[in-house]
Amino acid sequence: MEKREVLTSIKDERLIQERRMQMVKGAVNLFKEKGFHRTTTREIAKSSGFSIGTLYEYIQSKEDVLYLVCDSIYDEVQERLEQEIKVDGYTIEGLKKAIERYFKVIDELQDEVLVMYQEAKSLSKDALPYVLKKELEMVGMFEQLIKGCISNHQFILNEKESELLAHHIFVQGQMWAFRRWWLQQHYSLKEYTEMQLKFLLKDFSEQPVL
Amino acid sequence: MEKREVLTSIKDERLIQERRMQMVKGAVNLFKEKGFHRTTTREIAKSSGFSIGTLYEYIQSKEDVLYLVCDSIYDEVQERLEQEIKVDGYTIEGLKKAIERYFKVIDELQDEVLVMYQEAKSLSKDALPYVLKKELEMVGMFEQLIKGCISNHQFILNEKESELLAHHIFVQGQMWAFRRWWLQQHYSLKEYTEMQLKFLLKDFSEQPVL
Amino acid sequence: MEKREVLTSIKDERLIQERRMQMVKGAVNLFKEKGFHRTTTREIAKSSGFSIGTLYEYIQSKEDVLYLVCDSIYDEVQERLEQEIKVDGYTIEGLKKAIERYFKVIDELQDEVLVMYQEAKSLSKDALPYVLKKELEMVGMFEQLIKGCISNHQFILNEKESELLAHHIFVQGQMWAFRRWWLQQHYSLKEYTEMQLKFLLKDFSEQPVL
Amino acid sequence: MEKREVLTSIKDERLIQERRMQMVKGAVNLFKEKGFHRTTTREIAKSSGFSIGTLYEYIQSKEDVLYLVCDSIYDEVQERLEQEIKVDGYTIEGLKKAIERYFKVIDELQDEVLVMYQEAKSLSKDALPYVLKKELEMVGMFEQLIKGCISNHQFILNEKESELLAHHIFVQGQMWAFRRWWLQQHYSLKEYTEMQLKFLLKDFSEQPVL
DNA sequence: TATGAATGAGCATTCATTCAT
DNA sequence: CATGAATGAATGCTCATTCAT
């Protein structure tokens, strides 16, 4: 699936990138505070550093901003993740480290992650699938790791179990962000990570399962 | 924490209950479709079967409807759960059944659960804590079950692990609702439940952990 | 001009009088605080001690309440005044005493007077003339006194001057009420009365004017 | 006391002045006819010659319009007055002329004056003091004139009497406006002025008072 | 007579979007 | 390209009035 196009009347591609970066940065902060619906386009323009007229030169509707924000958050999470994950091989140890790093990335971007999960439903029928697709790509990263481990005889899981485990890992990361009102009062990130690893991988940590 | 009062100018308590039931029922359907912010008070009134004026006789602001909806969903989930859970003792088998039933309840009320999780953030500073409290009560139900099992030497977990496991169970239930766009295309509820049980409880299923 | 009728569906005349008295008493207090437009019929009913339904048994529209209030205030001012004024003869001394007493009555009923002057404009085309008529009757009381004095050769004024003096007196009384935010911080009622008497009547106090 | 700020989202100061002038002009006419409360913001916008949206670009609430109206009326009365009064010295003749001109200004702006006196009470706790202050400034103009005359030995009055006389003059001017329903049917402005001068200043017109 | 639940026209205000400069 | 004034449909909410009980 190619990136959904956000139409603009501007020709200079470099300018488009720059303005949109400003826009996303400003909007994320606002969405964090007040949510998408309670944020006005004027506020977005202001916190982006340009006028409402200019804002509309680079987007077609308010919803485009939300799409741009979601898109950018995914890109950032994914990018950071890929950067860190690549190094380790397909071992249980590698999988553990990947999870650890994933949790760390979520922790660093928790505001953004929160925004995305709370506001994504406001995306149009048009943009939503693209965002969900991105999510599946991230789950796919874990799935690949798991399957790599299985190929390496690190442990045994069937197809569906692998898939679900990948989802599991993914959701537990998000959980750190959107249940932070409780979790982060009771656990440090380190504690949380350790316990999650225990729950998620305990069976596999000693010997291949029969 | 006592129930947050939603002010009304109506004196007949029976009528209040009846109208609010209509209201919640009508509103949930709308919130499902279009979300809280895109639903107008007029639509809520209409789908509740009365006029906008009457709607406002029973609430003070649009947000009250959201609160009433969240409140009612929690009550229903909790009620259904308690009803089913009570019978079984504090055994692993009992815990499993409780989880199964919890997942079933979530499955039945998935629209409502989804609404609640997507819209709760729009609750005022006033109402949010009450809703979060309700959530912790539900987590608490699982925690009690788990601790009961521990007392019965069904397995060994420390305090924090028990808490986290309870959260885990709770979140996996919700996950069935808010990731249904993917999960429910790949798994039946039965499959999902079985696999979750395996992940959540596998260690404990054969013998007490040392 | 006969009293404007305020229609009611109630037959028992005694009840009508009683309910309307409650109504006026309750409404005056509310109008004082928030003005006619900002006061709701529900509030009037409540502060009158009966239900909104009952309120509308005794009036036909919210404006009727305002009319009833204005009417009742005039009646009270006029009644108190007549009661006190009658005794003295048509002398300058008598006129002075009448003015003193008028100012005292205004002082006692200043809230009511204020309400009337600020809200009378909200009366319908129908009710306004009746209220203005009442006002002229009160001015007429002073005019009579003045003309009596002239007949008694206490001083000399032509017709128009007499009229204007009567208006003058009347307006100075009201002034005590509706400029109280300044006057009552700088003068006691006694001081104000004395100075007004000096201004209004000085010329006449020593000898007939040529 | 500096002018109370009415917030606007418009940056062009010239435009603000122009639009507000239109607004005040349109609103005065409506307030005259139906009063502040019975006038809708849409009507104000329409009679100002722009849309409701534009209206709200220049004010923050309906009450701001009332404030702007009151403010503008005072400014106009005061400006016209100062313009005319300056020339004459501190003599009884000068005071008389000032009063004449004041009455003439009130006569010309009687609709506006009426609006102000009937609606000022609807101003917020915030704006009211500012308007009352303006009123005292106008009274102060007469007080200065009177005290100037006293300094010039034109007549003798103590401090409090001077103050009250100034208020007197001020109120008699207003009286021409808000009792016009009677006065203007019985007197021409000329007659009224002459008689008021006689009442207000007769004692002083021939010789200094002992 | 008394009550109070129901009604819906009406209002102030907001805000995404456009377009002339 | 950038600006910001203008627009008006849409929305949350109020409240005078009615009428069945």
Coordinates of N, CA and C in Angstrom, one line a residue, chain A residues 34-38 63 117-119 121-125 132-133 135-136 139 143 157-165 167-168 170-172 174-175 178-179 181-183 186-188 191-192 195-196 198-200 202-204 209, chain B residues 33-38 63 117-119 121-124 132-133 135-136 139 143 157-165 167-168 170-172 174-175 178-179 181-183 186-188 191-192 195-196 198-200 202-204 209:
Chain A
K34 N -5.4 18.2 24.4 CA -6.9 18.4 24.3 C -7.6 17.4 23.3
G35 N -6.8 16.6 22.7 CA -7.4 15.7 21.7 C -7.7 16.4 20.4
F36 N -7.9 15.5 19.4 CA -8.1 16.0 18.0 C -9.3 17.0 17.9
H37 N -10.4 16.5 18.4 CA -11.7 17.3 18.2 C -11.7 18.6 18.9
R38 N -11.0 18.7 20.1 CA -11.0 19.9 20.8 C -9.9 20.9 20.3
E63 N -8.7 16.8 9.0 CA -8.4 15.4 9.2 C -7.0 15.1 8.6
Y117 N -3.5 6.3 19.4 CA -4.5 5.3 19.7 C -5.8 5.9 20.1
Q118 N -5.8 7.1 20.6 CA -7.0 7.7 21.0 C -7.7 8.4 19.8
E119 N -6.9 8.8 18.9 CA -7.5 9.6 17.8 C -7.6 8.9 16.5
K121 N -9.3 6.6 15.5 CA -10.6 6.3 15.0 C -11.3 7.4 14.3
S122 N -10.7 8.6 14.5 CA -11.3 9.8 13.8 C -10.8 9.9 12.4
L123 N -9.9 9.1 12.0 CA -9.5 9.1 10.6 C -10.6 8.7 9.7
S124 N -10.6 9.2 8.5 CA -11.7 8.9 7.6 C -11.5 7.4 7.1
K125 N -12.6 6.9 6.6 CA -12.5 5.6 6.0 C -11.4 5.4 5.0
L132 N -3.7 1.2 9.9 CA -3.8 -0.1 10.4 C -2.7 -1.0 9.7
K133 N -2.5 -0.8 8.5 CA -1.5 -1.4 7.7 C -0.1 -1.2 8.4
E135 N 0.4 -0.6 11.4 CA 0.5 -1.3 12.7 C 0.8 -2.8 12.4
L136 N 0.2 -3.4 11.4 CA 0.5 -4.7 11.1 C 2.0 -4.9 10.7
V139 N 3.8 -5.3 13.9 CA 3.6 -6.6 14.5 C 4.4 -7.6 13.7
E143 N 6.9 -10.8 14.5 CA 6.5 -12.1 14.0 C 7.8 -12.7 13.3
L157 N 6.6 -23.1 18.2 CA 5.2 -22.6 18.2 C 4.6 -22.8 16.8
N158 N 3.3 -23.0 16.7 CA 2.8 -23.1 15.4 C 2.5 -21.7 14.8
E159 N 2.1 -21.6 13.6 CA 1.8 -20.3 12.9 C 1.0 -19.4 13.7
K160 N -0.2 -19.9 14.1 CA -1.1 -19.0 14.8 C -0.6 -18.5 16.1
E161 N 0.1 -19.4 16.8 CA 0.6 -19.0 18.1 C 1.7 -18.0 17.9
S162 N 2.5 -18.1 16.9 CA 3.5 -17.1 16.6 C 2.9 -15.7 16.4
E163 N 1.9 -15.7 15.5 CA 1.2 -14.5 15.2 C 0.7 -13.9 16.5
L164 N 0.0 -14.7 17.3 CA -0.6 -14.1 18.5 C 0.4 -13.6 19.5
L165 N 1.5 -14.4 19.6 CA 2.6 -13.9 20.5 C 3.1 -12.5 20.0
H167 N 1.4 -10.3 18.4 CA 0.4 -9.3 18.8 C 0.5 -9.0 20.2
H168 N 0.7 -10.0 21.0 CA 0.9 -9.9 22.4 C 1.9 -8.9 22.8
F170 N 3.3 -6.7 21.0 CA 2.9 -5.4 20.5 C 1.9 -4.7 21.5
V171 N 0.9 -5.4 21.9 CA -0.1 -4.8 22.8 C 0.5 -4.5 24.1
Q172 N 1.4 -5.4 24.6 CA 1.9 -5.1 26.0 C 2.8 -3.8 25.9
Q174 N 2.1 -1.2 24.0 CA 1.1 -0.1 24.0 C 0.5 0.1 25.4
M175 N 0.2 -1.1 26.0 CA -0.3 -1.0 27.4 C 0.4 -0.2 28.3
F178 N -0.9 3.3 27.3 CA -2.3 3.8 27.6 C -2.9 3.3 28.9
R179 N -2.1 2.5 29.7 CA -2.6 2.3 31.0 C -1.5 2.9 32.0
W181 N -1.6 5.5 33.6 CA -2.2 6.1 34.8 C -2.1 5.1 36.0
W182 N -2.0 3.8 35.7 CA -1.9 2.9 36.8 C -0.5 2.3 36.8
L183 N -0.1 1.8 35.7 CA 1.1 1.0 35.6 C 2.3 1.8 36.1
H186 N 3.0 2.1 39.7 CA 3.3 0.9 40.4 C 4.6 0.2 40.0
Y187 N 5.0 0.5 38.8 CA 6.2 -0.2 38.2 C 7.1 0.8 37.6
S188 N 8.4 0.5 37.6 CA 9.3 1.3 36.8 C 9.3 0.5 35.4
E191 N 11.1 -2.8 35.8 CA 10.3 -3.8 36.5 C 9.3 -4.4 35.5
Y192 N 8.6 -3.4 34.8 CA 7.6 -3.8 33.9 C 8.1 -4.7 32.8
M195 N 9.0 -8.2 34.1 CA 7.9 -9.1 34.4 C 7.2 -9.5 33.1
Q196 N 7.1 -8.6 32.1 CA 6.5 -9.0 30.9 C 7.3 -10.0 30.2
K198 N 9.1 -12.3 31.5 CA 8.8 -13.5 32.2 C 7.5 -14.1 31.8
F199 N 6.5 -13.3 31.7 CA 5.2 -13.8 31.3 C 5.2 -14.2 29.8
L200 N 5.8 -13.4 29.0 CA 5.7 -13.7 27.6 C 6.6 -14.9 27.1
K202 N 8.6 -17.0 29.4 CA 9.2 -17.9 30.4 C 9.4 -19.3 29.9
D203 N 8.3 -19.8 29.3 CA 8.4 -21.2 28.8 C 9.6 -21.5 27.9
F204 N 9.9 -20.5 27.2 CA 10.9 -20.7 26.2 C 12.3 -20.5 26.7
V209 N 10.2 -26.1 23.9 CA 9.0 -26.8 24.4 C 8.7 -28.0 23.5
Chain B
E33 N -21.1 4.3 16.0 CA -21.0 4.7 14.6 C -20.0 5.9 14.4
K34 N -20.2 6.9 15.2 CA -19.6 8.2 14.8 C -18.7 8.8 15.9
G35 N -18.7 8.1 17.0 CA -17.9 8.7 18.1 C -18.6 9.7 18.9
F36 N -18.2 10.0 20.0 CA -18.8 11.0 20.9 C -18.9 12.4 20.3
H37 N -17.8 12.9 19.8 CA -17.7 14.2 19.3 C -18.5 14.5 18.0
R38 N -18.7 13.4 17.2 CA -19.4 13.6 16.0 C -20.9 13.4 16.2
E63 N -21.7 15.9 28.0 CA -20.7 15.0 28.6 C -21.3 14.0 29.6
Y117 N -13.6 2.6 25.6 CA -12.2 2.9 25.5 C -11.8 4.0 24.6
Q118 N -12.6 4.2 23.6 CA -12.2 5.3 22.7 C -12.7 6.6 23.2
E119 N -13.7 6.7 24.0 CA -14.3 8.0 24.3 C -14.0 8.4 25.8
K121 N -11.6 9.2 27.3 CA -10.7 10.3 27.5 C -11.4 11.7 27.4
S122 N -12.6 11.7 26.8 CA -13.4 12.9 26.7 C -14.1 13.3 28.0
L123 N -14.1 12.4 28.9 CA -14.8 12.7 30.2 C -14.0 13.8 30.9
S124 N -14.8 14.5 31.6 CA -14.2 15.7 32.4 C -13.3 15.2 33.5
L132 N -12.1 5.3 36.0 CA -10.9 4.5 36.2 C -11.0 3.6 37.4
K133 N -11.6 4.2 38.4 CA -11.9 3.4 39.7 C -12.6 2.1 39.3
E135 N -12.7 0.5 36.6 CA -11.8 -0.4 35.9 C -10.9 -1.2 36.9
L136 N -10.4 -0.4 37.9 CA -9.5 -1.1 38.9 C -10.3 -2.1 39.7
V139 N -10.3 -5.2 37.6 CA -9.0 -5.8 37.7 C -8.9 -6.5 39.0
E143 N -7.6 -10.2 40.5 CA -6.5 -10.3 41.5 C -7.0 -11.2 42.6
L157 N 3.0 -16.9 43.1 CA 3.4 -15.6 42.5 C 3.5 -14.6 43.6
N158 N 4.4 -13.7 43.5 CA 4.5 -12.6 44.5 C 3.4 -11.6 44.2
E159 N 3.3 -10.6 45.1 CA 2.2 -9.6 45.1 C 2.2 -8.9 43.7
K160 N 3.4 -8.4 43.3 CA 3.4 -7.6 42.1 C 3.1 -8.4 40.9
E161 N 3.6 -9.6 40.9 CA 3.3 -10.5 39.7 C 1.8 -10.8 39.6
S162 N 1.2 -11.0 40.8 CA -0.3 -11.2 40.8 C -1.0 -10.1 40.2
E163 N -0.7 -8.9 40.7 CA -1.3 -7.7 40.1 C -1.1 -7.6 38.6
L164 N 0.1 -7.8 38.2 CA 0.3 -7.7 36.8 C -0.5 -8.7 36.0
L165 N -0.5 -9.9 36.5 CA -1.2 -11.0 35.8 C -2.7 -10.6 35.7
H167 N -3.9 -7.5 35.6 CA -4.0 -6.5 34.5 C -3.9 -7.2 33.1
H168 N -3.0 -8.1 33.1 CA -2.8 -8.9 31.8 C -4.1 -9.5 31.3
F170 N -7.1 -8.7 32.1 CA -8.0 -7.7 31.8 C -7.7 -7.1 30.4
V171 N -6.5 -6.8 30.2 CA -6.1 -6.1 28.9 C -6.3 -7.1 27.7
Q172 N -6.1 -8.4 27.9 CA -6.3 -9.3 26.8 C -7.7 -9.4 26.5
Q174 N -9.9 -6.8 26.7 CA -10.2 -5.6 25.9 C -9.6 -5.7 24.5
M175 N -8.4 -6.3 24.5 CA -7.7 -6.5 23.2 C -8.6 -7.2 22.2
F178 N -10.8 -4.2 21.0 CA -10.3 -3.1 20.2 C -9.3 -3.4 19.2
R179 N -8.9 -4.7 19.1 CA -8.1 -5.1 17.9 C -8.9 -6.1 17.1
W181 N -10.5 -5.8 14.5 CA -10.3 -5.6 13.1 C -9.3 -6.6 12.5
W182 N -8.4 -7.0 13.4 CA -7.5 -8.0 12.9 C -7.8 -9.4 13.6
L183 N -7.9 -9.4 14.9 CA -8.0 -10.7 15.6 C -9.2 -11.5 15.1
H186 N -8.9 -13.5 12.1 CA -7.9 -14.6 12.2 C -8.3 -15.7 13.2
Y187 N -9.1 -15.4 14.2 CA -9.3 -16.3 15.2 C -10.8 -16.3 15.6
S188 N -11.3 -17.5 16.0 CA -12.6 -17.5 16.6 C -12.4 -17.1 18.1
E191 N -10.8 -20.1 19.8 CA -9.4 -20.2 19.5 C -8.6 -19.2 20.3
Y192 N -9.1 -17.9 20.3 CA -8.4 -16.8 21.0 C -8.3 -17.2 22.5
M195 N -5.8 -20.0 23.3 CA -4.4 -19.5 23.2 C -4.0 -18.6 24.3
Q196 N -4.9 -17.7 24.6 CA -4.6 -16.8 25.7 C -4.4 -17.5 27.0
K198 N -3.4 -20.5 27.4 CA -2.1 -21.1 27.3 C -1.0 -20.2 27.6
F199 N -1.1 -19.0 27.0 CA -0.1 -18.0 27.3 C -0.1 -17.5 28.7
L200 N -1.3 -17.3 29.2 CA -1.4 -16.6 30.5 C -1.1 -17.6 31.6
K202 N 0.0 -21.1 31.3 CA 0.6 -22.4 31.0 C 1.5 -22.9 32.1
D203 N 2.3 -22.1 32.7 CA 3.2 -22.5 33.7 C 2.6 -23.2 34.9
F204 N 1.4 -22.7 35.1 CA 0.7 -23.1 36.3 C -0.1 -24.4 36.1
V209 N 4.5 -24.0 40.8 CA 5.8 -23.5 40.5 C 6.6 -23.5 41.9

